[in-house]
Coordinates of C-alpha atoms in Angstrom, one line a residue:
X29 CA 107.8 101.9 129.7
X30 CA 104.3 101.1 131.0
X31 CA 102.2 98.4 128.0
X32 CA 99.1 100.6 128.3
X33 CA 101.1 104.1 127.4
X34 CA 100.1 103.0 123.7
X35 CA 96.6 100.8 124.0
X36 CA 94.2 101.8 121.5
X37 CA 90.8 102.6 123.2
X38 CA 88.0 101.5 121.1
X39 CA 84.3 103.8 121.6
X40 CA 81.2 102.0 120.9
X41 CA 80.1 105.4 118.9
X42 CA 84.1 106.8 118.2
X43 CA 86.9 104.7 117.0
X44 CA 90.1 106.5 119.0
X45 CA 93.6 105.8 118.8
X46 CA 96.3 107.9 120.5
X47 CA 99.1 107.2 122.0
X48 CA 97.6 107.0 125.7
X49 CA 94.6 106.0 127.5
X50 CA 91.3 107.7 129.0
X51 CA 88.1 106.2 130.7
X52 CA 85.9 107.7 128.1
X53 CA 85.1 110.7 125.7
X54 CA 85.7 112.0 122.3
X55 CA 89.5 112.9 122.3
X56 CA 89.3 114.3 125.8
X57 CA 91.2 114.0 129.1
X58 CA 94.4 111.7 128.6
X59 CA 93.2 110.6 125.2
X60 CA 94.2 113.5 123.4
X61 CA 98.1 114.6 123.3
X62 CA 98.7 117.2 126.7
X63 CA 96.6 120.1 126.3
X64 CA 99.8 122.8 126.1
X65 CA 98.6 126.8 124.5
X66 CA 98.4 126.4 121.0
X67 CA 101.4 128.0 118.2
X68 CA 99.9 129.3 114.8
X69 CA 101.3 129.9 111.9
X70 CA 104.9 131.1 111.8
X71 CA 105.2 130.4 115.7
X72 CA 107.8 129.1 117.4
X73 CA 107.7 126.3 119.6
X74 CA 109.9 125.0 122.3
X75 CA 110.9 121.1 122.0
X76 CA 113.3 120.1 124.8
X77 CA 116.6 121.9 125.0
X78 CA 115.6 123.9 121.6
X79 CA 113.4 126.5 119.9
X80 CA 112.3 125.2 116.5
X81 CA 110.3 127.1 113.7
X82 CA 107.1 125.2 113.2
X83 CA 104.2 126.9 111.5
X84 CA 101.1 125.4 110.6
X85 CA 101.0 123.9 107.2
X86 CA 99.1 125.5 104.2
X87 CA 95.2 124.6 103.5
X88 CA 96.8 122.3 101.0
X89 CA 99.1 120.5 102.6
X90 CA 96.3 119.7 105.5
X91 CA 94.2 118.5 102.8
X92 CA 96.6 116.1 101.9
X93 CA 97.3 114.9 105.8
X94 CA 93.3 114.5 106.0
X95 CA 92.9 112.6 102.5
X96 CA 96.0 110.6 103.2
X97 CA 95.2 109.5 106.6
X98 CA 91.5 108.6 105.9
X99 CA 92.9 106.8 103.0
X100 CA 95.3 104.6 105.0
X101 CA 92.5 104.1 107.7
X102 CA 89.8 102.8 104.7
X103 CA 92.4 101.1 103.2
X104 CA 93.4 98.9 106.3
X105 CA 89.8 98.3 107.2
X106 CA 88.9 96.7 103.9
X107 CA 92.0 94.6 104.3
X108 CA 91.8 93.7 107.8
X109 CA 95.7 95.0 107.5
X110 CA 96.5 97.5 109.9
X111 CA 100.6 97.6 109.4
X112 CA 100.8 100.3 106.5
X113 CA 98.3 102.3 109.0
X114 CA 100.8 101.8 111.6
X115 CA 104.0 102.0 110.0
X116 CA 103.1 105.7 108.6
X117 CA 102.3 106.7 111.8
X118 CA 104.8 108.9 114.4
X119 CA 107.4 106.6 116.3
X120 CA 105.1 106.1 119.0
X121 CA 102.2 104.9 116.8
X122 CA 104.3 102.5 115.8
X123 CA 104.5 101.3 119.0
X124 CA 101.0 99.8 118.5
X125 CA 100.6 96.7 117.3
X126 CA 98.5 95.9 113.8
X127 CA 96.5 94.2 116.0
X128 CA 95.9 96.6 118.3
X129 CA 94.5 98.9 115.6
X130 CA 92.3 96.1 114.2
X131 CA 90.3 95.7 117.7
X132 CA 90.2 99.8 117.8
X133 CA 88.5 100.0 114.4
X134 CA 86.6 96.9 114.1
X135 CA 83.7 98.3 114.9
X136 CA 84.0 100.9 112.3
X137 CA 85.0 98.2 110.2
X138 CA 82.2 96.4 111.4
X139 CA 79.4 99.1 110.2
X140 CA 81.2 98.5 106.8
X141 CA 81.7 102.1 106.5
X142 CA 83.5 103.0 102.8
X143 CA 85.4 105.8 103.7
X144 CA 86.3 106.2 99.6
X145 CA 83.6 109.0 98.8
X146 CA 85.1 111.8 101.5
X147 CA 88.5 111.5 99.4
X148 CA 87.2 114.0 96.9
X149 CA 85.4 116.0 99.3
X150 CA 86.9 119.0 101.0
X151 CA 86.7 118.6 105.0
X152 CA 85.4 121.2 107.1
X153 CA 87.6 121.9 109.9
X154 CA 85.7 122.6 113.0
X155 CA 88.6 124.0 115.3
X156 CA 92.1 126.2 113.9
X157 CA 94.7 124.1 112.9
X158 CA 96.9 124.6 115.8
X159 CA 100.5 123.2 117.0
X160 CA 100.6 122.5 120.7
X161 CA 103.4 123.1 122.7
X162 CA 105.0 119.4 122.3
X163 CA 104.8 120.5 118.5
X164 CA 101.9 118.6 117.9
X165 CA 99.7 119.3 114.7
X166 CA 95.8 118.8 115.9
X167 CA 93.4 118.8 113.3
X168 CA 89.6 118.7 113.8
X169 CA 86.5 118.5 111.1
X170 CA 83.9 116.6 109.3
X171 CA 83.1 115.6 105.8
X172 CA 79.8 117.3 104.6
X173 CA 78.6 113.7 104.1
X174 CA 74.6 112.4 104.0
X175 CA 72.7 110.5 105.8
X176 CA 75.9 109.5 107.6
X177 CA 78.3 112.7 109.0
X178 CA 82.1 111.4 108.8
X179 CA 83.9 113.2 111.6
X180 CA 87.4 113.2 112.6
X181 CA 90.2 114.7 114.8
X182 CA 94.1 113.8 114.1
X183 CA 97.2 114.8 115.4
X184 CA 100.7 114.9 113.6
X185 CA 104.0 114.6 114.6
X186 CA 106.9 116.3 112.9
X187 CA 109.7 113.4 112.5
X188 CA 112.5 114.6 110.2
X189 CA 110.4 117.0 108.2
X190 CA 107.7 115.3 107.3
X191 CA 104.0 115.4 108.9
X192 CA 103.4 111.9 110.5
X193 CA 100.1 110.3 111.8
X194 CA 100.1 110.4 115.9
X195 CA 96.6 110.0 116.9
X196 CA 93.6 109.3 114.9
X197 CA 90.0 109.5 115.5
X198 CA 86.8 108.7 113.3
X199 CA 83.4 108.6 114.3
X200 CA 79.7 108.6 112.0
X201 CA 77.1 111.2 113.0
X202 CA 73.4 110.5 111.7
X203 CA 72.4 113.8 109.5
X204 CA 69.1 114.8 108.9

């Protein structure tokens, strides 16, 4: 398996971290899991050899993916320890070293941006939650925050039942 199938790709405006890489962009081209027709809620989705059930998770649920991954990520860039960030990630975000995730979100770390405050705040999702094809959870949003907009998009994997971390994006956004 290629090195670079897992290389973080640090933005100078977006921290991105999926499980490819891509010249440039906002979770675009190659940096985003493969673009496949979306499944909503109740849909079923084709994984290899088998059709699984996988519907899109209630408004609560994603609230708790959001919170928790935001958590992880504030967590790790106060500590400068990215291995609990990595570890509850999908088997191939674990792929990545801690290391690797440091350098991606050092510059976000850098801007000394306290992700805390948007953990009681209700995101707004700015696309439908949607599972692609590969059964891929994408979720993308902001938290109503001032002066500095906290945006995000984040993609889950299903490994044995539970919701896991795949790709993460974060990104401020000046508000006036």
């Amino acid at each position: 398996m290629c090195p670079w199938r897992h290389v973080i790709v640090a933005l100078a405006a977006a921290i991105v971290v999926w499980p490819a890489v891509s010249g440039s962009g906002f979770a675009q081209d190659t940096l985003a899991p493969e673009k496949k027709p979306g499944a909503t809620a109740g849909s079923t989705v084709q994984l290899g050899a088998s059709t699984l059930p996988i519907a899109v998770p209630t408004a609560e649920v994603l609230l708790i993916l959001v919170r928790n991954s935001i958590a992880a990520l504030n967590q790790a860039n106060f500590t400068g320890n990215y291995t609990v960030l990595r570890d509850l990630g999908s088997p191939s975000l674990q792929k990545t070293s801690a290391a690797e995730l440091g350098i991606a979100f050092a510059n976000l770390r850098q801007q000394g941006v306290d992700l805390s405050p948007v953990l009681i705040l209700t995101p707004a999702l700015t696309e439908q939650p949607a599972i692609a094809a590969d059964g891929a959870l994408r979720l993308a949003g902001h938290f109503p925050t001032r002066p500095l907009q906290i945006n995000f998009v984040m993609t889950f994997q299903p490994v044995d039942g539970i919701w896991r971390l795949h790709g993460l994006s974060v990104n401020t956004a000046q508000v006036q």
